[in-house]
N, CA, C and O atoms as a MOPAC input file, in Angstrom:
PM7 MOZYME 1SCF
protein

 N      0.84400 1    -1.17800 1     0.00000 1
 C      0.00000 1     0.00000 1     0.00000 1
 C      0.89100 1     1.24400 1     0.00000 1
 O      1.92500 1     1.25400 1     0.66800 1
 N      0.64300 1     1.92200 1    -0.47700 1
 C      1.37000 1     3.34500 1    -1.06100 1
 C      0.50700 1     4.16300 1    -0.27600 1
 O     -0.72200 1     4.23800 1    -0.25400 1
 N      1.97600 1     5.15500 1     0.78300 1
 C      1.40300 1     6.40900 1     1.79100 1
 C      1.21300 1     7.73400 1     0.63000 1
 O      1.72200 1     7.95900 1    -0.46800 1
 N      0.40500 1     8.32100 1     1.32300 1
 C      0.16200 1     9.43600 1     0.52800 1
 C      1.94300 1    10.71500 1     0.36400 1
 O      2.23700 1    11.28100 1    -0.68900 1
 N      2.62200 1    10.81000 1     1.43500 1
 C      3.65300 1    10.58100 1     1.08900 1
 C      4.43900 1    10.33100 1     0.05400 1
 O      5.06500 1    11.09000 1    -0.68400 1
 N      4.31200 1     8.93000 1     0.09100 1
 C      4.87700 1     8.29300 1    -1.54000 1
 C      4.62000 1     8.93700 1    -2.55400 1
 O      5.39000 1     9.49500 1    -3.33600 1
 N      2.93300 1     8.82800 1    -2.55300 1
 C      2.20600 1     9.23100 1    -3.78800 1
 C      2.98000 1    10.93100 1    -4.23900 1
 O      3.37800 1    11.53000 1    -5.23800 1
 N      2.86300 1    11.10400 1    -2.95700 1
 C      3.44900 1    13.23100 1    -3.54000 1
 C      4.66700 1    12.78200 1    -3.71200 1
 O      4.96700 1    13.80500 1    -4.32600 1
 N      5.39000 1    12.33600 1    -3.72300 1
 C      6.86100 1    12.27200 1    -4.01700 1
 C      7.26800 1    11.69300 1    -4.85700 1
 O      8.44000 1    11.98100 1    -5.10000 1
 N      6.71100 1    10.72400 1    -5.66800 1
 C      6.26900 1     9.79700 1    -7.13800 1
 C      5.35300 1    10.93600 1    -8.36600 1
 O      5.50700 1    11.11000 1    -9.57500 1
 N      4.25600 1    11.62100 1    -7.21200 1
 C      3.96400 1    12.94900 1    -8.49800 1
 C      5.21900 1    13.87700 1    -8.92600 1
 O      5.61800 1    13.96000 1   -10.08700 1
 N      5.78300 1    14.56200 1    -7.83100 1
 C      6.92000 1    15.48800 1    -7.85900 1
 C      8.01600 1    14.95900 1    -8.95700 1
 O      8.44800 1    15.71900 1    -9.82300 1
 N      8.54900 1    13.19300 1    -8.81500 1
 C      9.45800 1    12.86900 1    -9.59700 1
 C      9.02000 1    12.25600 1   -10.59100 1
 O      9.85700 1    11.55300 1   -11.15700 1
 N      8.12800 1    12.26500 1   -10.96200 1
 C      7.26700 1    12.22500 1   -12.58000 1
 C      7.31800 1    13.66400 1   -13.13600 1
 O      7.89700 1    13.79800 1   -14.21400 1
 N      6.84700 1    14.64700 1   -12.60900 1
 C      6.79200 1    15.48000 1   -13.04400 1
 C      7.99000 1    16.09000 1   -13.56500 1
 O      8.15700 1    16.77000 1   -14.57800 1
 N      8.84300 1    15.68500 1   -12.61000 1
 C     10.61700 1    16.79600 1   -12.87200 1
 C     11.12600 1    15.79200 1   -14.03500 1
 O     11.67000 1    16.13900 1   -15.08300 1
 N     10.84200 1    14.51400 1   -13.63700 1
 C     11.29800 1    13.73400 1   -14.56400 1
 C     11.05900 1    13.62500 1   -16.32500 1
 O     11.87800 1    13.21500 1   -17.14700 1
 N      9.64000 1    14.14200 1   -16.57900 1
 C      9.00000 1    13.78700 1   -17.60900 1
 C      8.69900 1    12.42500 1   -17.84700 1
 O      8.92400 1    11.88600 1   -18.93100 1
 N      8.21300 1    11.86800 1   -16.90200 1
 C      7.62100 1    10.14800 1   -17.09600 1
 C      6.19200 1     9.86200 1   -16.74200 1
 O      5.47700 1    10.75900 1   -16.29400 1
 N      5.82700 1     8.84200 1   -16.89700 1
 C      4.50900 1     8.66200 1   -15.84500 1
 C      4.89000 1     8.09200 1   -14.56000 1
 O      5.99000 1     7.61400 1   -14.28000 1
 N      3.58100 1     8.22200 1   -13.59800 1
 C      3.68200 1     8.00700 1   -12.30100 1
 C      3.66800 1     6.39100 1   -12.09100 1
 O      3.94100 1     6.01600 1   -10.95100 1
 N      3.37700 1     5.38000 1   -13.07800 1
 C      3.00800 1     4.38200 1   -13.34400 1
 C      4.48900 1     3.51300 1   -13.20300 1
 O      4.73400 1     2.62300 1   -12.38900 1
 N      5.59700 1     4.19600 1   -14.51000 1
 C      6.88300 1     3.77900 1   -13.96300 1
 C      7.53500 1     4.10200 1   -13.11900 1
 O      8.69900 1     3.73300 1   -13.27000 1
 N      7.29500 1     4.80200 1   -11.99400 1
 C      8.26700 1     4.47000 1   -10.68300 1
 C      7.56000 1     3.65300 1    -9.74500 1
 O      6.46700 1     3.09400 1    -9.82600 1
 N      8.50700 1     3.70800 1    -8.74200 1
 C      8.06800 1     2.69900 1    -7.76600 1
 C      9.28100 1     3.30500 1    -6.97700 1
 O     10.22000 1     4.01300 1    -7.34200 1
 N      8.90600 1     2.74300 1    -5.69300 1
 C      9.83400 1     3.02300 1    -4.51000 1
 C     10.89100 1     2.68300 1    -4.12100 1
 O     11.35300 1     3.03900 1    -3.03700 1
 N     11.63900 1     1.70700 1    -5.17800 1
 C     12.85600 1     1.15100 1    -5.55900 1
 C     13.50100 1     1.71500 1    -6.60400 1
 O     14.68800 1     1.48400 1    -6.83200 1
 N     12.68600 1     2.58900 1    -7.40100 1
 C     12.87400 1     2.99600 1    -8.89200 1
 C     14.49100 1     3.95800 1    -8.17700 1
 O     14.59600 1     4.74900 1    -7.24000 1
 N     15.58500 1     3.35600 1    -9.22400 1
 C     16.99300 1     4.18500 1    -8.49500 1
 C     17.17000 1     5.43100 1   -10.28500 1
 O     16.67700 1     5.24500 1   -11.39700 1
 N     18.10000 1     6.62700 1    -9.75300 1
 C     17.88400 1     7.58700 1   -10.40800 1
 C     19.02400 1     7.03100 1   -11.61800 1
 O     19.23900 1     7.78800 1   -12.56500 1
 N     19.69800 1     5.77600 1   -11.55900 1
 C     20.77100 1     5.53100 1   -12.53100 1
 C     19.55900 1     5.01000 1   -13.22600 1
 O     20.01300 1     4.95300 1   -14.36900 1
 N     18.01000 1     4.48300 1   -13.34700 1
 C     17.64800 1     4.16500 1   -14.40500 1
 C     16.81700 1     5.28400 1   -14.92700 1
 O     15.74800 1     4.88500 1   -15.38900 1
 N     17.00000 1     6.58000 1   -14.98800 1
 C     16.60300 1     7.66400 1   -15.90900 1
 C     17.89200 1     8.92300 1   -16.28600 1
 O     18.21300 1     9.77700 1   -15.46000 1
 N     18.34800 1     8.84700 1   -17.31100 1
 C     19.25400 1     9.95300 1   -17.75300 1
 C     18.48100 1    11.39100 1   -17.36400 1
 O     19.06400 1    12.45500 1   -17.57100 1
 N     17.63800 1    11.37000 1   -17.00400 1
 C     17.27600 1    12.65500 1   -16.60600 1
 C     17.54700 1    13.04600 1   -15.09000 1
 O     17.64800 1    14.20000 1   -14.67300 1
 N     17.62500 1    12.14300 1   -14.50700 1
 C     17.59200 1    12.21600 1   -13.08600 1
 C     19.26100 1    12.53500 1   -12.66100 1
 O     20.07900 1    11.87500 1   -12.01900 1
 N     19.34000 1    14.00400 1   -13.41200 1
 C     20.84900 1    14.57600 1   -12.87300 1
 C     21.11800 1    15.43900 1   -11.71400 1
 O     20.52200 1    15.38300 1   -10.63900 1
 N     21.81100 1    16.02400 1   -11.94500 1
 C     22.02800 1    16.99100 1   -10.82300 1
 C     21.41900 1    18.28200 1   -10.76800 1
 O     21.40800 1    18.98100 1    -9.75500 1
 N     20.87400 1    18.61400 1   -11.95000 1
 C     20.08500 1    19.72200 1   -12.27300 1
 C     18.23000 1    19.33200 1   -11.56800 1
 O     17.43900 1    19.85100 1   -10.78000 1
 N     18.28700 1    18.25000 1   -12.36900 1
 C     16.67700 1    17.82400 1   -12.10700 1
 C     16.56200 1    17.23000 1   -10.30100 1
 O     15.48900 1    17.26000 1    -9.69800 1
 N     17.69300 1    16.79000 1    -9.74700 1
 C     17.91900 1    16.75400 1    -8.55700 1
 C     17.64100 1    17.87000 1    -7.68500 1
 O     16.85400 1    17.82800 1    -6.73800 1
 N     18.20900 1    18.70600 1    -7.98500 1
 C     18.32800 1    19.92900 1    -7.48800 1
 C     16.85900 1    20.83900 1    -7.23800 1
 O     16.50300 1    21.56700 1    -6.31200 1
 N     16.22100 1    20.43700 1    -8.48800 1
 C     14.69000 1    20.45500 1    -8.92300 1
 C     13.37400 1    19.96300 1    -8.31800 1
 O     12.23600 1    20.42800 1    -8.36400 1
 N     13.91400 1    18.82300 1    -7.71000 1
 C     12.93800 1    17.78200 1    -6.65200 1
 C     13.25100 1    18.33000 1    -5.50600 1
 O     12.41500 1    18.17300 1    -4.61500 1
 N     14.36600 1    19.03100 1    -5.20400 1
 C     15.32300 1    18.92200 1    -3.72100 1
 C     13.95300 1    20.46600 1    -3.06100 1
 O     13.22200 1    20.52900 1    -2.07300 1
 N     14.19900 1    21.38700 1    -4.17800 1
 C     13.36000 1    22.47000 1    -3.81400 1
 C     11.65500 1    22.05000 1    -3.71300 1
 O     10.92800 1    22.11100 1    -2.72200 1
 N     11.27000 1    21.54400 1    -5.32000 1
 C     10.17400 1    21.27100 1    -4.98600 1
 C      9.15000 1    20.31300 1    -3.80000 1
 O      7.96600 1    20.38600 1    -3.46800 1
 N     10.46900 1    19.29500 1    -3.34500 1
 C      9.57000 1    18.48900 1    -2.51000 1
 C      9.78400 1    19.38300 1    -0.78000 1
 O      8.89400 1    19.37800 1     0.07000 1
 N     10.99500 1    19.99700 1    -0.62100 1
 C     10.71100 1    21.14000 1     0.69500 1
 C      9.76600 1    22.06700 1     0.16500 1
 O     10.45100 1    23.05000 1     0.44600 1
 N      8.86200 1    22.51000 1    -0.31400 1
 C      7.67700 1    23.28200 1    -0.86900 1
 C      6.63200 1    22.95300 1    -0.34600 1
 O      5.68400 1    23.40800 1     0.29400 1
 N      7.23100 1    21.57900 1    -0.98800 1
 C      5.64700 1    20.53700 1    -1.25900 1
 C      5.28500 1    20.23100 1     0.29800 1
 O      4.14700 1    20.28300 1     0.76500 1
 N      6.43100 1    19.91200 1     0.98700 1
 C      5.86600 1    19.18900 1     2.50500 1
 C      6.49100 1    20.49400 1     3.65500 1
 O      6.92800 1    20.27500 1     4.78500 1
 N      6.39800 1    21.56800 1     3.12000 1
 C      7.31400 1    22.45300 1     4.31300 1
 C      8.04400 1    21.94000 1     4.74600 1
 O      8.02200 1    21.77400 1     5.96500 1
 N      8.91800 1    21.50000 1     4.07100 1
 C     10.46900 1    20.88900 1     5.13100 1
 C     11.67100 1    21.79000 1     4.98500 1
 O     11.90800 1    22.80600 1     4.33000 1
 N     12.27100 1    21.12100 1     5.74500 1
 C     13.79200 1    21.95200 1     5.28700 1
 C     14.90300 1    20.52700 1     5.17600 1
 O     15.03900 1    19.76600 1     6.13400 1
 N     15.40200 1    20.39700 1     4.28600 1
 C     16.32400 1    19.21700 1     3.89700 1
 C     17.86200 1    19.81500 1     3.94300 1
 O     18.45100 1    20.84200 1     3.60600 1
 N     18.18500 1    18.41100 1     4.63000 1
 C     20.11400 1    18.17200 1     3.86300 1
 C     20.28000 1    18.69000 1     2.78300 1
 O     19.07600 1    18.94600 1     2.82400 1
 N     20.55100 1    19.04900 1     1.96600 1
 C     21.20600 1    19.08000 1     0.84200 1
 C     22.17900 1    17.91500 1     0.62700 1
 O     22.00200 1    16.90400 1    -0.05300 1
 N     23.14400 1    18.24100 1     1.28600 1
 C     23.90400 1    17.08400 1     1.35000 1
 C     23.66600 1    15.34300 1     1.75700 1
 O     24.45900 1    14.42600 1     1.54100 1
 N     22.55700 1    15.28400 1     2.28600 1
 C     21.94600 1    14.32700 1     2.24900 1
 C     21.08700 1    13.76200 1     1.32600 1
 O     20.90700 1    12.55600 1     1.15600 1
 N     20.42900 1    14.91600 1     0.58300 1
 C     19.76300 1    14.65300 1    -0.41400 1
 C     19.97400 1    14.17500 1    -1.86000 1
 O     19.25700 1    13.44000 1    -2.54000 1
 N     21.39800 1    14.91100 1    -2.22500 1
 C     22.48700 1    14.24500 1    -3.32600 1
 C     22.74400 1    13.09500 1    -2.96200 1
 O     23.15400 1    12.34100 1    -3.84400 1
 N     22.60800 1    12.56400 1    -1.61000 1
 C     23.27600 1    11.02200 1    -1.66600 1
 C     22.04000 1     9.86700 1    -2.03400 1
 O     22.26000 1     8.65600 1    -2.06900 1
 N     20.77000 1    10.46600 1    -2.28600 1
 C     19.73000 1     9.80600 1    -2.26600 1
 C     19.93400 1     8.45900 1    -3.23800 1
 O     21.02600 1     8.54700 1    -3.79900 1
 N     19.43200 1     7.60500 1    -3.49700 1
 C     19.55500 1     6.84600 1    -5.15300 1
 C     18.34900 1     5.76700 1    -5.21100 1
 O     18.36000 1     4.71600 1    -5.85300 1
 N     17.24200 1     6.29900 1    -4.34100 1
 C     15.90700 1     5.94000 1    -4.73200 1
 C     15.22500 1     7.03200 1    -4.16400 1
 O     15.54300 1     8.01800 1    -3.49800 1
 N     13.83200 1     6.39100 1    -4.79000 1
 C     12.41900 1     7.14200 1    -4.31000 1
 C     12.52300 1     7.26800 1    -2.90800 1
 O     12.66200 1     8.32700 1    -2.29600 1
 N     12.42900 1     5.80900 1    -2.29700 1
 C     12.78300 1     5.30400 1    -0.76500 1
 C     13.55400 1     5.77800 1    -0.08600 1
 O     13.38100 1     5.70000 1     1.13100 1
 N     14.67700 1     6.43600 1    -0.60700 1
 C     15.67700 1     7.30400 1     0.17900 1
 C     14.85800 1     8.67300 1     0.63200 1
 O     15.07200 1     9.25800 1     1.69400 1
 N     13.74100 1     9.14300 1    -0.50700 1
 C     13.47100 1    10.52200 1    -0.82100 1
 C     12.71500 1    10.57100 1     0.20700 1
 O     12.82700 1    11.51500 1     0.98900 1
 N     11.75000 1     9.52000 1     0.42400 1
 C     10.33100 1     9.06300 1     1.35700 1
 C     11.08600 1     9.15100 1     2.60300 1
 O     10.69700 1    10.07800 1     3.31400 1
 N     12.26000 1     8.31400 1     3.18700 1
 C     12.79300 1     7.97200 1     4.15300 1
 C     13.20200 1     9.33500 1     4.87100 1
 O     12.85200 1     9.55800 1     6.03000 1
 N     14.10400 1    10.40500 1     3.98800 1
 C     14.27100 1    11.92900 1     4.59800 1
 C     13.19800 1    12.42700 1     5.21500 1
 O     13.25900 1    12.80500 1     6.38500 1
 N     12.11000 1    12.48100 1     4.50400 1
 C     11.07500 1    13.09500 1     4.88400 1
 C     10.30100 1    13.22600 1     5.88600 1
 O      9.91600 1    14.20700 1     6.52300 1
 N      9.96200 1    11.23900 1     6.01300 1
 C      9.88800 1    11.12200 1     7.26500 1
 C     10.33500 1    11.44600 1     8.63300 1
 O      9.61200 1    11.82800 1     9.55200 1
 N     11.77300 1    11.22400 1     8.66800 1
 C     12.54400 1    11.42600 1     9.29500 1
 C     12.70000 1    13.15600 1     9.89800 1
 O     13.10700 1    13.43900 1    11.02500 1
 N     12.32400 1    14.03900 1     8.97700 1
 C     12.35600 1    15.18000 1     8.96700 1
 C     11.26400 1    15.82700 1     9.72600 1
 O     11.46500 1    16.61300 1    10.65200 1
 N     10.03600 1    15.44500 1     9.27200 1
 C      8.78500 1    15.01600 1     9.71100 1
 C      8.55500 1    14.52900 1    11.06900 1
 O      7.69800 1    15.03500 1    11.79400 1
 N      9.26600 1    13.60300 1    11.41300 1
 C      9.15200 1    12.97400 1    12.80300 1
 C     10.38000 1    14.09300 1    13.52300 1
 O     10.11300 1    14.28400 1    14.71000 1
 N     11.25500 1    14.62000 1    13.20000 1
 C     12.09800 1    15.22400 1    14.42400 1
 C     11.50100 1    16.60900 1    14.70300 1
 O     11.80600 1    17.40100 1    15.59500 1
 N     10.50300 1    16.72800 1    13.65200 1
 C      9.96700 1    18.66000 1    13.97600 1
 C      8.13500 1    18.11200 1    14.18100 1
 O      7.26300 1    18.94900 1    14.41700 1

């Protein structure tokens, strides 16, 4: 079952990505889209602190290399504030 969470964070990286929401998944890692660089990184990094009022690593966030990493910050971010 997919948290709503997920779901905003699978819209966000469809969207930056140019894909559908259909091909990712929460394993989906950013070495299987040439788009998923450091630019379009950079792109999610802002839009998803927007999206959930957070404030992120940066440096944590470049180390991401799934969805699950992206979900996992959040939480985490989420649960300490």
């Amino acid at each position: 079952m997919i948290t709503s969470v997920q779901q905003s964070i699978i819209e966000v990286v469809a969207e930056i990505l140019e894909c559908e929401e259909q091909e990712l998944s929460m394993g989906y890692r950013k070495e299987e889209n040439d788009e998923w660089d450091s630019v379009n990184t950079l792109r999610m990094f802002t839009s998803i602190e927007a999206e959930f009022n957070v404030r992120l690593s940066m440096e944590q966030f470049l180390n991401v290399e799934t969805i699950q990493d992206i979900v996992s910050l959040i939480e985490a971010e989420k649960h300490d504030h």
